[in-house]
Amino acid sequence: SDEDYALDILADAFKDDPMFSWMAGLEEDDPERDQKMYKLCRILNAYVNHRYFTGSRGVALGVRTTESLVGCMTLAPSSCSKERTVDHIIAMIKYGAPPMYKSKEKSKYGPY
């Protein structure tokens, strides 16, 4: 789906972002660093942007080639920026918990 492609693009765009790196708490020499960062960035972007993908709180804009989506950004008016509890519940059901909150993966990430 376009949402999956958009999440892939956003995960790739943010995998080297200092805030995401800090949240992951991974060592620079971790051999699985790229995979772990991708997984973390994808789910965190899903949580942040799911309301925009559905159009309920903003919009997602994409750039396409003839074959696929190659760019993505999300926009929301300031009047729609307030988080609602129901949005968090829907995201949790749809995407699951972030990896650092899953018992089998918790030890792979840092303390944050």
Short mmCIF file of C-alpha atoms in Angstrom, two decimals:
data_model
loop_
_atom_site.label_atom_id
_atom_site.label_comp_id
_atom_site.label_asym_id
_atom_site.label_seq_id
_atom_site.Cartn_x
_atom_site.Cartn_y
_atom_site.Cartn_z
CA SER A 1 0.00 0.00 0.00
CA ASP A 2 1.04 3.63 -0.32
CA GLU A 3 1.19 3.86 3.47
CA ASP A 4 3.76 1.05 3.60
CA TYR A 5 5.88 2.74 0.93
CA ALA A 6 5.59 6.06 2.75
CA LEU A 7 6.70 4.47 6.03
CA ASP A 8 9.67 2.88 4.26
CA ILE A 9 10.67 6.27 2.87
CA LEU A 10 10.26 8.01 6.22
CA ALA A 11 12.19 5.27 8.05
CA ASP A 12 15.05 5.61 5.58
CA ALA A 13 14.99 9.41 5.90
CA PHE A 14 15.18 9.37 9.70
CA LYS A 15 17.49 6.40 10.38
CA ASP A 16 20.49 8.71 10.88
CA ASP A 17 18.59 11.42 12.75
CA PRO A 18 20.26 12.26 16.10
CA MET A 19 17.00 12.07 18.08
CA PHE A 20 16.13 8.62 16.73
CA SER A 21 19.71 7.46 17.35
CA TRP A 22 19.51 8.69 20.94
CA MET A 23 16.19 6.93 21.47
CA ALA A 24 17.57 3.66 20.09
CA GLY A 25 20.64 3.83 22.32
CA LEU A 26 22.62 1.59 19.97
CA GLU A 27 26.38 1.26 19.80
CA GLU A 28 27.96 2.64 16.62
CA ASP A 29 29.68 -0.70 15.95
CA ASP A 30 26.50 -2.79 16.40
CA PRO A 31 26.43 -5.11 13.34
CA GLU A 32 22.60 -4.95 13.25
CA ARG A 33 22.44 -1.17 13.74
CA ASP A 34 20.93 -0.39 10.31
CA GLN A 35 18.21 -3.02 10.67
CA LYS A 36 17.35 -1.95 14.22
CA MET A 37 17.27 1.74 13.31
CA TYR A 38 15.06 1.06 10.30
CA LYS A 39 12.60 -0.94 12.41
CA LEU A 40 12.49 1.71 15.14
CA CYS A 41 12.14 4.64 12.71
CA ARG A 42 9.41 2.89 10.76
CA ILE A 43 7.20 2.21 13.77
CA LEU A 44 7.77 5.62 15.37
CA ASN A 45 6.92 7.34 12.09
CA ALA A 46 3.83 5.15 11.85
CA TYR A 47 2.72 6.32 15.30
CA VAL A 48 3.36 9.98 14.52
CA ASN A 49 1.93 10.00 10.99
CA HIS A 50 -0.96 7.52 10.94
CA ARG A 51 -3.53 10.29 11.40
CA TYR A 52 -2.12 12.05 8.34
CA PHE A 53 -2.12 8.94 6.16
CA THR A 54 -5.83 8.48 6.79
CA GLY A 55 -6.56 12.16 6.25
CA SER A 56 -8.26 12.48 9.64
CA ARG A 57 -5.82 15.09 11.04
CA GLY A 58 -3.76 16.32 8.11
CA VAL A 59 -2.42 15.12 4.78
CA ALA A 60 0.39 13.02 3.42
CA LEU A 61 1.95 14.11 0.14
CA GLY A 62 4.00 11.80 -2.03
CA VAL A 63 6.25 12.02 -5.06
CA ARG A 64 5.93 9.18 -7.56
CA THR A 65 7.84 7.89 -10.50
CA THR A 66 5.97 5.73 -12.97
CA GLU A 67 6.81 2.68 -10.81
CA SER A 68 6.73 3.71 -7.17
CA LEU A 69 6.58 6.29 -4.41
CA VAL A 70 9.99 7.97 -4.00
CA GLY A 71 9.28 10.78 -1.53
CA CYS A 72 6.84 11.59 1.24
CA MET A 73 5.99 14.35 3.66
CA THR A 74 3.12 14.90 6.08
CA LEU A 75 1.44 18.18 6.96
CA ALA A 76 -1.09 19.15 9.60
CA PRO A 77 -2.62 22.48 10.52
CA SER A 78 -1.79 23.60 14.04
CA SER A 79 -5.46 23.19 14.98
CA CYS A 80 -5.08 19.43 14.40
CA SER A 81 -1.87 18.88 16.34
CA LYS A 82 -3.51 17.91 19.64
CA GLU A 83 -3.01 14.22 20.40
CA ARG A 84 -6.04 12.20 21.41
CA THR A 85 -5.97 9.03 23.50
CA VAL A 86 -7.98 7.21 20.88
CA ASP A 87 -5.25 7.97 18.31
CA HIS A 88 -2.68 6.22 20.50
CA ILE A 89 -4.93 3.21 21.01
CA ILE A 90 -5.59 2.89 17.28
CA ALA A 91 -1.86 3.14 16.52
CA MET A 92 -1.04 0.50 19.14
CA ILE A 93 -3.59 -1.90 17.64
CA LYS A 94 -2.57 -1.25 14.04
CA TYR A 95 1.23 -1.18 14.40
CA GLY A 96 1.98 -2.93 17.69
CA ALA A 97 4.39 -1.73 20.34
CA PRO A 98 7.73 -0.13 19.46
CA PRO A 99 10.57 -2.67 19.58
CA MET A 100 12.05 -1.38 22.83
CA TYR A 101 8.77 -2.27 24.58
CA LYS A 102 8.59 -5.84 23.31
CA SER A 103 10.03 -8.35 25.75
CA LYS A 104 11.94 -10.30 23.09
CA GLU A 105 13.53 -7.19 21.57
CA LYS A 106 13.91 -4.92 24.59
CA SER A 107 17.48 -6.02 25.31
CA LYS A 108 18.58 -5.11 21.76
CA TYR A 109 17.99 -1.40 22.35
CA GLY A 110 19.41 1.11 24.84
CA PRO A 111 17.86 2.34 28.08
CA TYR A 112 15.63 5.04 26.53
#
